[in-house]
């Protein structure tokens, strides 16, 4: 049965709600099962019982876990995700302050990776079995396998320390306060290396998937027919084969964008990028239950939304997927 | 009344400020003339601070980020001498029971309210003496705080206290404004993120994960200070990136906790950088023995371990030997109370073997006597290296070692709260006085399921008694006699094996950032009113 586009959106949104509820409950319970007490982390050396009691009472940590969960769910419906124990600020504020940095970084990286990955994938598919194909395959494998922290450090050493043409980390230049176009240019300069690091990883993956899909598409009967009708190779590749192969690529890009949003920890750490990745990691180390749950919920929502967009795009391009 | 003569010091301070001002003005004149940009010092933090209120916590990142803002009544200098700050002078009664502080009358809070004695009383009673882990020890003898007028504070003690003055510095005695804090829950109020202090800098912006920004306080009570217009602490979680940023010139200074100490040797060879060694009163690596363990509860076994563990090798190999100095016993070698007469346990595996045999733990058929576990927090690379070395040392005398490492939260829960550990290796902050930072590990009163107290479960009635006795001895020589005895007993009992004292190395741009690390002996940024910029900014 084929669904209409609005029907598809409604279906996915309705599926998203129980998904989110399961994620919240599982996260909430799992985090609290891990050993470690946020009050002890916050209080430092030889904490006073008064300090610990004040923190436990303030954050409701002295109540039974089921009660904590119910209170949390009640608040979450009103989009109140509680207060971060470590930062002592509303979780929504803390996460939303950091979200734009991660979105801009990962969106740029995925865009660069998708464009370059598609071009390389199609190029390799067209030259299947040649040195070009092997070269692209090897480069993709390398890009996909390089550890982000290592590549990041290498790029910093080369471009920041040795050549001194790009900054080593951060999102803006600290020493000078810029505004207007100069500010955006400054942010762009700071983005080059982290985007390159993230994109290298994704590029390899996207190129390989695109290549496989294109090879398959190029071997199909309709491509042979188009060629037999005298269509030029470039025309056949981009007009006939590519639209069929791109559905695979879009699915991969959508999936990877979700992965990146939740997991750009290493790249954000290496480049001191003030995004959610590092916030997530620190929240785990500090057992900051509300913040951690908040991070999980918001990145889950992001993944659900991206999946929805991916599904919609695929449905528009290939109506057979509307089921 | 024993009165201190502070006029000589005050003169020095005035001369110092005037001198540096003149020099800096000369050097910086062309910079001001042709540049609109304010002068800026950029430092690095390893993490977001949990808050900016050092009156309630000893967390290092909070100490560092509140250092430009909050101040104490005094300033403890690198050599341990105490200088006036918010208090311009003080007297201690001969019986040691009354401390009278005369406060400056020209100090304003950053929001324009005058600083008064009520702020001091409020802070000590509600924050430092109640919530701060060191303060609750240091201010314990305090019976009452009186404020006869706006600029006089009188501390009345129930017993003389040898360590009270060392808690008047901002490390333990940061003063917070009563008019903003009254009626609030100091442990958790959001005001902890928006500090209002009396210090040389005002916090103007904090972007989590990115940076903390401060601007000079134009109404600062030391005229002409601070010299630098703005301070920025960038938050850079990755150690290698911090070093790269320093070399590239984005960053001017890295304090010890953010500086990978294994990089110190290399950085010291770079021409534009300078390494500052801070006086080592700050922290020590220690192996905490759980005396409830059937083997470690045996004093002969602990003595055997003292001979089996090659502490010289540990000192010299972990972090390249630049970060450590020998420490015997529980007190820092930089403290005037350190007992220099203590004799080291020689590294002697043969003797260790003999002692273990005598203790009744002979080698089994497999050559193994027994097995213990060594735990450390996984973020602490040096502790991991130490654990590896000790494992090899103990293997040589037939003791098996299992290694356990977990993140700090899990380690605290399992080892210190749960009591499930044999040996735990960590660097412990010792604080400005052994009373504040050391006693908690040895006094049987502090056997509690909490982190960084007497987790060994060490009980020695004589040690407890001596700790109480020395506290009332204001005369340093008399106090040292008692402290010498404490150190002798603990070094003989070995509930905790002192491994080495950490020497804090800080790095800053030579000719650029000067005089920022030197005070307090905590090795952490302290006196930004003296920080100055000379010469030009260069790449490392």
PDB file of N, CA and C in Angstrom, chain A residues 35-37 40-43 45-48 51-52 54-55 58 86-89 94 97-98 153 156 160-162 164 166-172 174-177 269-270 272 274 278 285-287, chain B residues 37 40 47-48 50 56 130-131 133 136 187-189 192-193 206-210 213 232 234 236-238 240-241 244 248-250 252 407 409-410 413 417 429 440 450-453 512 537 539:
ATOM      1  N   UNK A  35      27.547   3.005  38.453  1.00  0.00           N
ATOM      2  CA  UNK A  35      28.054   3.482  39.743  1.00  0.00           C
ATOM      3  C   UNK A  35      28.502   4.942  39.630  1.00  0.00           C
ATOM      4  N   UNK A  36      28.384   5.678  40.737  1.00  0.00           N
ATOM      5  CA  UNK A  36      28.816   7.073  40.713  1.00  0.00           C
ATOM      6  C   UNK A  36      27.699   7.986  41.156  1.00  0.00           C
ATOM      7  N   UNK A  37      28.079   9.035  41.889  1.00  0.00           N
ATOM      8  CA  UNK A  37      27.103   9.927  42.495  1.00  0.00           C
ATOM      9  C   UNK A  37      27.433  11.360  42.068  1.00  0.00           C
ATOM     10  N   UNK A  40      28.783  13.762  44.750  1.00  0.00           N
ATOM     11  CA  UNK A  40      30.177  13.585  45.160  1.00  0.00           C
ATOM     12  C   UNK A  40      31.129  14.229  44.152  1.00  0.00           C
ATOM     13  N   UNK A  41      30.773  14.174  42.878  1.00  0.00           N
ATOM     14  CA  UNK A  41      31.625  14.775  41.852  1.00  0.00           C
ATOM     15  C   UNK A  41      31.616  16.293  41.996  1.00  0.00           C
ATOM     16  N   UNK A  42      30.428  16.832  42.258  1.00  0.00           N
ATOM     17  CA  UNK A  42      30.294  18.276  42.351  1.00  0.00           C
ATOM     18  C   UNK A  42      30.975  18.826  43.604  1.00  0.00           C
ATOM     19  N   UNK A  43      30.910  18.067  44.687  1.00  0.00           N
ATOM     20  CA  UNK A  43      31.357  18.595  45.972  1.00  0.00           C
ATOM     21  C   UNK A  43      32.872  18.601  46.138  1.00  0.00           C
ATOM     22  N   UNK A  45      36.809  17.406  47.067  1.00  0.00           N
ATOM     23  CA  UNK A  45      37.493  16.693  48.147  1.00  0.00           C
ATOM     24  C   UNK A  45      36.685  16.715  49.437  1.00  0.00           C
ATOM     25  N   UNK A  46      36.737  15.628  50.162  1.00  0.00           N
ATOM     26  CA  UNK A  46      36.194  15.551  51.517  1.00  0.00           C
ATOM     27  C   UNK A  46      34.941  16.401  51.698  1.00  0.00           C
ATOM     28  N   UNK A  47      33.879  16.110  50.963  1.00  0.00           N
ATOM     29  CA  UNK A  47      32.700  16.966  50.993  1.00  0.00           C
ATOM     30  C   UNK A  47      32.016  16.963  52.351  1.00  0.00           C
ATOM     31  N   UNK A  48      31.380  18.068  52.670  1.00  0.00           N
ATOM     32  CA  UNK A  48      30.641  18.096  53.928  1.00  0.00           C
ATOM     33  C   UNK A  48      29.280  17.443  53.705  1.00  0.00           C
ATOM     34  N   UNK A  51      26.688  19.822  52.357  1.00  0.00           N
ATOM     35  CA  UNK A  51      26.769  20.109  50.918  1.00  0.00           C
ATOM     36  C   UNK A  51      26.076  18.988  50.137  1.00  0.00           C
ATOM     37  N   UNK A  52      26.417  17.733  50.479  1.00  0.00           N
ATOM     38  CA  UNK A  52      25.837  16.590  49.770  1.00  0.00           C
ATOM     39  C   UNK A  52      24.318  16.583  49.927  1.00  0.00           C
ATOM     40  N   UNK A  54      22.369  19.099  50.527  1.00  0.00           N
ATOM     41  CA  UNK A  54      21.760  20.212  49.789  1.00  0.00           C
ATOM     42  C   UNK A  54      21.613  19.857  48.314  1.00  0.00           C
ATOM     43  N   UNK A  55      22.646  19.229  47.750  1.00  0.00           N
ATOM     44  CA  UNK A  55      22.583  18.877  46.326  1.00  0.00           C
ATOM     45  C   UNK A  55      21.538  17.783  46.090  1.00  0.00           C
ATOM     46  N   UNK A  58      18.084  19.286  46.413  1.00  0.00           N
ATOM     47  CA  UNK A  58      17.783  20.226  45.336  1.00  0.00           C
ATOM     48  C   UNK A  58      17.422  19.485  44.040  1.00  0.00           C
ATOM     49  N   UNK A  86      25.675  19.725  37.446  1.00  0.00           N
ATOM     50  CA  UNK A  86      27.017  20.303  37.417  1.00  0.00           C
ATOM     51  C   UNK A  86      26.974  21.805  37.132  1.00  0.00           C
ATOM     52  N   UNK A  87      26.204  22.181  36.120  1.00  0.00           N
ATOM     53  CA  UNK A  87      26.174  23.598  35.743  1.00  0.00           C
ATOM     54  C   UNK A  87      25.159  24.410  36.547  1.00  0.00           C
ATOM     55  N   UNK A  88      24.240  23.717  37.224  1.00  0.00           N
ATOM     56  CA  UNK A  88      23.197  24.377  37.997  1.00  0.00           C
ATOM     57  C   UNK A  88      22.388  25.337  37.130  1.00  0.00           C
ATOM     58  N   UNK A  89      22.138  24.940  35.920  1.00  0.00           N
ATOM     59  CA  UNK A  89      21.367  25.736  34.965  1.00  0.00           C
ATOM     60  C   UNK A  89      20.339  24.815  34.314  1.00  0.00           C
ATOM     61  N   UNK A  94      21.287  24.830  28.647  1.00  0.00           N
ATOM     62  CA  UNK A  94      22.665  24.356  28.464  1.00  0.00           C
ATOM     63  C   UNK A  94      22.805  23.684  27.100  1.00  0.00           C
ATOM     64  N   UNK A  97      22.274  26.085  24.075  1.00  0.00           N
ATOM     65  CA  UNK A  97      23.407  26.992  23.875  1.00  0.00           C
ATOM     66  C   UNK A  97      24.496  26.316  23.038  1.00  0.00           C
ATOM     67  N   UNK A  98      24.634  24.995  23.257  1.00  0.00           N
ATOM     68  CA  UNK A  98      25.704  24.282  22.558  1.00  0.00           C
ATOM     69  C   UNK A  98      25.262  23.709  21.212  1.00  0.00           C
ATOM     70  N   UNK A 153      44.776  15.966  15.146  1.00  0.00           N
ATOM     71  CA  UNK A 153      46.054  16.445  15.686  1.00  0.00           C
ATOM     72  C   UNK A 153      47.052  16.712  14.575  1.00  0.00           C
ATOM     73  N   UNK A 156      46.193  19.892  12.874  1.00  0.00           N
ATOM     74  CA  UNK A 156      46.550  21.036  13.731  1.00  0.00           C
ATOM     75  C   UNK A 156      48.058  21.296  13.652  1.00  0.00           C
ATOM     76  N   UNK A 160      48.178  24.616  11.748  1.00  0.00           N
ATOM     77  CA  UNK A 160      48.175  25.641  12.801  1.00  0.00           C
ATOM     78  C   UNK A 160      49.592  25.897  13.317  1.00  0.00           C
ATOM     79  N   UNK A 161      50.289  24.838  13.724  1.00  0.00           N
ATOM     80  CA  UNK A 161      51.587  25.047  14.371  1.00  0.00           C
ATOM     81  C   UNK A 161      52.692  25.322  13.344  1.00  0.00           C
ATOM     82  N   UNK A 162      52.803  24.473  12.318  1.00  0.00           N
ATOM     83  CA  UNK A 162      53.900  24.634  11.358  1.00  0.00           C
ATOM     84  C   UNK A 162      53.658  25.779  10.377  1.00  0.00           C
ATOM     85  N   UNK A 164      50.987  27.822  10.353  1.00  0.00           N
ATOM     86  CA  UNK A 164      50.350  28.954  11.024  1.00  0.00           C
ATOM     87  C   UNK A 164      49.365  29.700  10.132  1.00  0.00           C
ATOM     88  N   UNK A 166      45.969  28.465   9.905  1.00  0.00           N
ATOM     89  CA  UNK A 166      44.627  28.227  10.446  1.00  0.00           C
ATOM     90  C   UNK A 166      44.709  28.071  11.963  1.00  0.00           C
ATOM     91  N   UNK A 167      43.642  28.411  12.666  1.00  0.00           N
ATOM     92  CA  UNK A 167      43.682  28.310  14.137  1.00  0.00           C
ATOM     93  C   UNK A 167      43.676  26.862  14.637  1.00  0.00           C
ATOM     94  N   UNK A 168      44.227  26.670  15.808  1.00  0.00           N
ATOM     95  CA  UNK A 168      44.364  25.318  16.357  1.00  0.00           C
ATOM     96  C   UNK A 168      43.078  24.807  16.989  1.00  0.00           C
ATOM     97  N   UNK A 169      42.211  25.702  17.377  1.00  0.00           N
ATOM     98  CA  UNK A 169      40.982  25.237  18.014  1.00  0.00           C
ATOM     99  C   UNK A 169      40.056  26.380  18.350  1.00  0.00           C
ATOM    100  N   UNK A 170      38.897  26.031  18.886  1.00  0.00           N
ATOM    101  CA  UNK A 170      37.912  27.044  19.246  1.00  0.00           C
ATOM    102  C   UNK A 170      37.027  27.389  18.063  1.00  0.00           C
ATOM    103  N   UNK A 171      36.071  28.281  18.323  1.00  0.00           N
ATOM    104  CA  UNK A 171      35.115  28.641  17.272  1.00  0.00           C
ATOM    105  C   UNK A 171      35.366  30.060  16.772  1.00  0.00           C
ATOM    106  N   UNK A 172      35.984  30.881  17.640  1.00  0.00           N
ATOM    107  CA  UNK A 172      36.290  32.256  17.241  1.00  0.00           C
ATOM    108  C   UNK A 172      37.661  32.625  17.800  1.00  0.00           C
ATOM    109  N   UNK A 174      39.903  34.521  20.206  1.00  0.00           N
ATOM    110  CA  UNK A 174      39.597  35.056  21.530  1.00  0.00           C
ATOM    111  C   UNK A 174      40.103  36.485  21.693  1.00  0.00           C
ATOM    112  N   UNK A 175      41.279  36.717  21.158  1.00  0.00           N
ATOM    113  CA  UNK A 175      41.986  37.967  21.470  1.00  0.00           C
ATOM    114  C   UNK A 175      41.294  39.209  20.900  1.00  0.00           C
ATOM    115  N   UNK A 176      40.603  39.005  19.774  1.00  0.00           N
ATOM    116  CA  UNK A 176      39.983  40.157  19.108  1.00  0.00           C
ATOM    117  C   UNK A 176      38.472  39.932  19.041  1.00  0.00           C
ATOM    118  N   UNK A 177      37.697  40.963  19.360  1.00  0.00           N
ATOM    119  CA  UNK A 177      36.240  40.873  19.261  1.00  0.00           C
ATOM    120  C   UNK A 177      35.836  41.348  17.867  1.00  0.00           C
ATOM    121  N   UNK A 269      36.272  17.621  20.760  1.00  0.00           N
ATOM    122  CA  UNK A 269      37.269  17.690  21.830  1.00  0.00           C
ATOM    123  C   UNK A 269      38.607  18.161  21.288  1.00  0.00           C
ATOM    124  N   UNK A 270      39.038  17.545  20.192  1.00  0.00           N
ATOM    125  CA  UNK A 270      40.351  17.887  19.631  1.00  0.00           C
ATOM    126  C   UNK A 270      40.395  19.359  19.225  1.00  0.00           C
ATOM    127  N   UNK A 272      38.469  21.808  20.381  1.00  0.00           N
ATOM    128  CA  UNK A 272      37.830  22.659  21.396  1.00  0.00           C
ATOM    129  C   UNK A 272      36.576  23.308  20.835  1.00  0.00           C
ATOM    130  N   UNK A 274      32.855  24.190  20.783  1.00  0.00           N
ATOM    131  CA  UNK A 274      31.903  24.212  21.914  1.00  0.00           C
ATOM    132  C   UNK A 274      30.547  23.607  21.582  1.00  0.00           C
ATOM    133  N   UNK A 278      31.062  17.136  23.298  1.00  0.00           N
ATOM    134  CA  UNK A 278      31.865  17.168  24.513  1.00  0.00           C
ATOM    135  C   UNK A 278      30.968  17.305  25.761  1.00  0.00           C
ATOM    136  N   UNK A 285      30.793  11.559  32.481  1.00  0.00           N
ATOM    137  CA  UNK A 285      31.842  11.479  33.509  1.00  0.00           C
ATOM    138  C   UNK A 285      31.370  12.059  34.835  1.00  0.00           C
ATOM    139  N   UNK A 286      30.533  13.094  34.756  1.00  0.00           N
ATOM    140  CA  UNK A 286      30.101  13.754  35.991  1.00  0.00           C
ATOM    141  C   UNK A 286      28.809  13.171  36.530  1.00  0.00           C
ATOM    142  N   UNK A 287      28.276  12.171  35.855  1.00  0.00           N
ATOM    143  CA  UNK A 287      26.995  11.569  36.260  1.00  0.00           C
ATOM    144  C   UNK A 287      25.929  12.643  36.411  1.00  0.00           C
TER     145      UNK A 287
ATOM    146  N   UNK B  37      42.604  47.944  20.139  1.00  0.00           N
ATOM    147  CA  UNK B  37      42.325  46.702  20.860  1.00  0.00           C
ATOM    148  C   UNK B  37      42.849  46.770  22.286  1.00  0.00           C
ATOM    149  N   UNK B  40      45.188  41.983  26.219  1.00  0.00           N
ATOM    150  CA  UNK B  40      44.480  40.759  26.585  1.00  0.00           C
ATOM    151  C   UNK B  40      45.448  39.649  26.957  1.00  0.00           C
ATOM    152  N   UNK B  47      38.450  22.282  31.618  1.00  0.00           N
ATOM    153  CA  UNK B  47      37.035  21.905  31.656  1.00  0.00           C
ATOM    154  C   UNK B  47      36.202  23.114  32.020  1.00  0.00           C
ATOM    155  N   UNK B  48      34.904  22.983  31.813  1.00  0.00           N
ATOM    156  CA  UNK B  48      33.997  24.015  32.306  1.00  0.00           C
ATOM    157  C   UNK B  48      34.013  23.961  33.818  1.00  0.00           C
ATOM    158  N   UNK B  50      32.388  24.019  37.488  1.00  0.00           N
ATOM    159  CA  UNK B  50      31.024  23.754  37.955  1.00  0.00           C
ATOM    160  C   UNK B  50      30.353  25.031  38.462  1.00  0.00           C
ATOM    161  N   UNK B  56      32.853  27.856  48.409  1.00  0.00           N
ATOM    162  CA  UNK B  56      32.175  26.621  48.808  1.00  0.00           C
ATOM    163  C   UNK B  56      32.832  25.349  48.298  1.00  0.00           C
ATOM    164  N   UNK B 130      31.088  26.361  56.463  1.00  0.00           N
ATOM    165  CA  UNK B 130      30.024  25.364  56.494  1.00  0.00           C
ATOM    166  C   UNK B 130      30.115  24.399  55.318  1.00  0.00           C
ATOM    167  N   UNK B 131      30.383  24.921  54.118  1.00  0.00           N
ATOM    168  CA  UNK B 131      30.327  24.091  52.921  1.00  0.00           C
ATOM    169  C   UNK B 131      31.694  23.776  52.322  1.00  0.00           C
ATOM    170  N   UNK B 133      35.164  22.257  51.840  1.00  0.00           N
ATOM    171  CA  UNK B 133      35.744  21.089  52.505  1.00  0.00           C
ATOM    172  C   UNK B 133      36.958  21.402  53.379  1.00  0.00           C
ATOM    173  N   UNK B 136      35.674  23.945  56.488  1.00  0.00           N
ATOM    174  CA  UNK B 136      34.962  23.383  57.649  1.00  0.00           C
ATOM    175  C   UNK B 136      35.966  22.885  58.694  1.00  0.00           C
ATOM    176  N   UNK B 187      24.735  26.389  48.212  1.00  0.00           N
ATOM    177  CA  UNK B 187      25.283  25.209  47.513  1.00  0.00           C
ATOM    178  C   UNK B 187      24.782  25.120  46.086  1.00  0.00           C
ATOM    179  N   UNK B 188      23.559  25.570  45.844  1.00  0.00           N
ATOM    180  CA  UNK B 188      22.974  25.281  44.522  1.00  0.00           C
ATOM    181  C   UNK B 188      22.404  26.487  43.785  1.00  0.00           C
ATOM    182  N   UNK B 189      22.455  27.683  44.346  1.00  0.00           N
ATOM    183  CA  UNK B 189      21.814  28.810  43.666  1.00  0.00           C
ATOM    184  C   UNK B 189      22.530  29.178  42.355  1.00  0.00           C
ATOM    185  N   UNK B 192      25.845  31.168  41.697  1.00  0.00           N
ATOM    186  CA  UNK B 192      27.198  30.606  41.646  1.00  0.00           C
ATOM    187  C   UNK B 192      27.827  30.737  40.256  1.00  0.00           C
ATOM    188  N   UNK B 193      26.970  30.926  39.253  1.00  0.00           N
ATOM    189  CA  UNK B 193      27.471  31.069  37.882  1.00  0.00           C
ATOM    190  C   UNK B 193      27.747  32.529  37.533  1.00  0.00           C
ATOM    191  N   UNK B 206      30.356  34.189  30.047  1.00  0.00           N
ATOM    192  CA  UNK B 206      30.781  32.799  30.149  1.00  0.00           C
ATOM    193  C   UNK B 206      29.972  32.000  29.142  1.00  0.00           C
ATOM    194  N   UNK B 207      30.653  31.468  28.153  1.00  0.00           N
ATOM    195  CA  UNK B 207      29.984  30.595  27.194  1.00  0.00           C
ATOM    196  C   UNK B 207      30.497  29.203  27.441  1.00  0.00           C
ATOM    197  N   UNK B 208      29.590  28.356  27.915  1.00  0.00           N
ATOM    198  CA  UNK B 208      29.990  26.987  28.261  1.00  0.00           C
ATOM    199  C   UNK B 208      30.666  26.296  27.097  1.00  0.00           C
ATOM    200  N   UNK B 209      31.751  25.610  27.410  1.00  0.00           N
ATOM    201  CA  UNK B 209      32.462  24.866  26.382  1.00  0.00           C
ATOM    202  C   UNK B 209      33.366  25.744  25.536  1.00  0.00           C
ATOM    203  N   UNK B 210      33.254  27.065  25.693  1.00  0.00           N
ATOM    204  CA  UNK B 210      34.020  27.951  24.821  1.00  0.00           C
ATOM    205  C   UNK B 210      34.994  28.827  25.599  1.00  0.00           C
ATOM    206  N   UNK B 213      35.165  35.165  30.017  1.00  0.00           N
ATOM    207  CA  UNK B 213      35.746  36.458  29.656  1.00  0.00           C
ATOM    208  C   UNK B 213      35.631  37.426  30.836  1.00  0.00           C
ATOM    209  N   UNK B 232      40.966  36.244  29.238  1.00  0.00           N
ATOM    210  CA  UNK B 232      40.075  35.246  28.640  1.00  0.00           C
ATOM    211  C   UNK B 232      40.619  33.869  29.006  1.00  0.00           C
ATOM    212  N   UNK B 234      40.142  30.208  27.764  1.00  0.00           N
ATOM    213  CA  UNK B 234      39.494  29.347  26.765  1.00  0.00           C
ATOM    214  C   UNK B 234      39.339  27.952  27.351  1.00  0.00           C
ATOM    215  N   UNK B 236      39.556  24.270  26.692  1.00  0.00           N
ATOM    216  CA  UNK B 236      40.123  23.351  25.707  1.00  0.00           C
ATOM    217  C   UNK B 236      40.324  21.992  26.348  1.00  0.00           C
ATOM    218  N   UNK B 237      39.418  21.063  26.109  1.00  0.00           N
ATOM    219  CA  UNK B 237      39.497  19.769  26.796  1.00  0.00           C
ATOM    220  C   UNK B 237      40.662  18.890  26.353  1.00  0.00           C
ATOM    221  N   UNK B 238      41.179  19.094  25.158  1.00  0.00           N
ATOM    222  CA  UNK B 238      42.227  18.195  24.675  1.00  0.00           C
ATOM    223  C   UNK B 238      43.618  18.746  24.997  1.00  0.00           C
ATOM    224  N   UNK B 240      46.678  18.036  23.971  1.00  0.00           N
ATOM    225  CA  UNK B 240      47.578  18.298  22.845  1.00  0.00           C
ATOM    226  C   UNK B 240      47.173  19.582  22.125  1.00  0.00           C
ATOM    227  N   UNK B 241      45.875  19.835  22.052  1.00  0.00           N
ATOM    228  CA  UNK B 241      45.402  21.048  21.388  1.00  0.00           C
ATOM    229  C   UNK B 241      45.791  22.295  22.176  1.00  0.00           C
ATOM    230  N   UNK B 244      49.310  23.029  21.253  1.00  0.00           N
ATOM    231  CA  UNK B 244      49.377  23.581  19.901  1.00  0.00           C
ATOM    232  C   UNK B 244      48.946  25.039  19.903  1.00  0.00           C
ATOM    233  N   UNK B 248      51.106  28.205  18.799  1.00  0.00           N
ATOM    234  CA  UNK B 248      50.652  29.031  17.691  1.00  0.00           C
ATOM    235  C   UNK B 248      50.445  30.476  18.113  1.00  0.00           C
ATOM    236  N   UNK B 249      50.351  30.721  19.399  1.00  0.00           N
ATOM    237  CA  UNK B 249      50.186  32.096  19.862  1.00  0.00           C
ATOM    238  C   UNK B 249      48.761  32.456  20.211  1.00  0.00           C
ATOM    239  N   UNK B 250      47.830  31.503  20.087  1.00  0.00           N
ATOM    240  CA  UNK B 250      46.443  31.793  20.463  1.00  0.00           C
ATOM    241  C   UNK B 250      46.287  31.917  21.963  1.00  0.00           C
ATOM    242  N   UNK B 252      48.283  32.380  25.847  1.00  0.00           N
ATOM    243  CA  UNK B 252      49.481  32.960  26.465  1.00  0.00           C
ATOM    244  C   UNK B 252      49.992  32.186  27.667  1.00  0.00           C
ATOM    245  N   UNK B 407      36.401   5.562  35.677  1.00  0.00           N
ATOM    246  CA  UNK B 407      36.293   7.021  35.735  1.00  0.00           C
ATOM    247  C   UNK B 407      36.070   7.457  37.184  1.00  0.00           C
ATOM    248  N   UNK B 409      33.896   9.056  38.933  1.00  0.00           N
ATOM    249  CA  UNK B 409      32.630   8.821  39.637  1.00  0.00           C
ATOM    250  C   UNK B 409      32.535   7.367  40.098  1.00  0.00           C
ATOM    251  N   UNK B 410      32.887   6.450  39.213  1.00  0.00           N
ATOM    252  CA  UNK B 410      32.779   5.030  39.557  1.00  0.00           C
ATOM    253  C   UNK B 410      33.827   4.645  40.596  1.00  0.00           C
ATOM    254  N   UNK B 413      32.837   5.907  44.069  1.00  0.00           N
ATOM    255  CA  UNK B 413      31.746   5.098  44.595  1.00  0.00           C
ATOM    256  C   UNK B 413      32.251   3.740  45.103  1.00  0.00           C
ATOM    257  N   UNK B 417      33.509   5.248  48.879  1.00  0.00           N
ATOM    258  CA  UNK B 417      32.195   5.137  49.515  1.00  0.00           C
ATOM    259  C   UNK B 417      31.925   3.676  49.857  1.00  0.00           C
ATOM    260  N   UNK B 429      45.198  16.769  46.974  1.00  0.00           N
ATOM    261  CA  UNK B 429      45.465  18.160  47.285  1.00  0.00           C
ATOM    262  C   UNK B 429      45.742  18.261  48.780  1.00  0.00           C
ATOM    263  N   UNK B 440      43.007  15.151  57.471  1.00  0.00           N
ATOM    264  CA  UNK B 440      41.791  14.407  57.117  1.00  0.00           C
ATOM    265  C   UNK B 440      42.081  12.962  56.711  1.00  0.00           C
ATOM    266  N   UNK B 450      33.293   8.595  52.490  1.00  0.00           N
ATOM    267  CA  UNK B 450      33.336   9.765  51.617  1.00  0.00           C
ATOM    268  C   UNK B 450      34.683   9.794  50.917  1.00  0.00           C
ATOM    269  N   UNK B 451      34.773  10.468  49.781  1.00  0.00           N
ATOM    270  CA  UNK B 451      36.064  10.511  49.099  1.00  0.00           C
ATOM    271  C   UNK B 451      37.071  11.421  49.818  1.00  0.00           C
ATOM    272  N   UNK B 452      38.329  11.001  49.777  1.00  0.00           N
ATOM    273  CA  UNK B 452      39.461  11.813  50.222  1.00  0.00           C
ATOM    274  C   UNK B 452      39.403  12.198  51.692  1.00  0.00           C
ATOM    275  N   UNK B 453      39.023  11.234  52.515  1.00  0.00           N
ATOM    276  CA  UNK B 453      39.160  11.380  53.960  1.00  0.00           C
ATOM    277  C   UNK B 453      40.009  10.198  54.443  1.00  0.00           C
ATOM    278  N   UNK B 512      55.802  38.264  27.723  1.00  0.00           N
ATOM    279  CA  UNK B 512      54.429  38.687  27.438  1.00  0.00           C
ATOM    280  C   UNK B 512      53.565  38.648  28.692  1.00  0.00           C
ATOM    281  N   UNK B 537      53.828  40.311  21.310  1.00  0.00           N
ATOM    282  CA  UNK B 537      53.287  38.967  21.235  1.00  0.00           C
ATOM    283  C   UNK B 537      53.997  38.179  20.145  1.00  0.00           C
ATOM    284  N   UNK B 539      54.999  34.070  18.450  1.00  0.00           N
ATOM    285  CA  UNK B 539      54.693  32.640  18.379  1.00  0.00           C
ATOM    286  C   UNK B 539      55.757  31.906  19.188  1.00  0.00           C
TER     287      UNK B 539
END
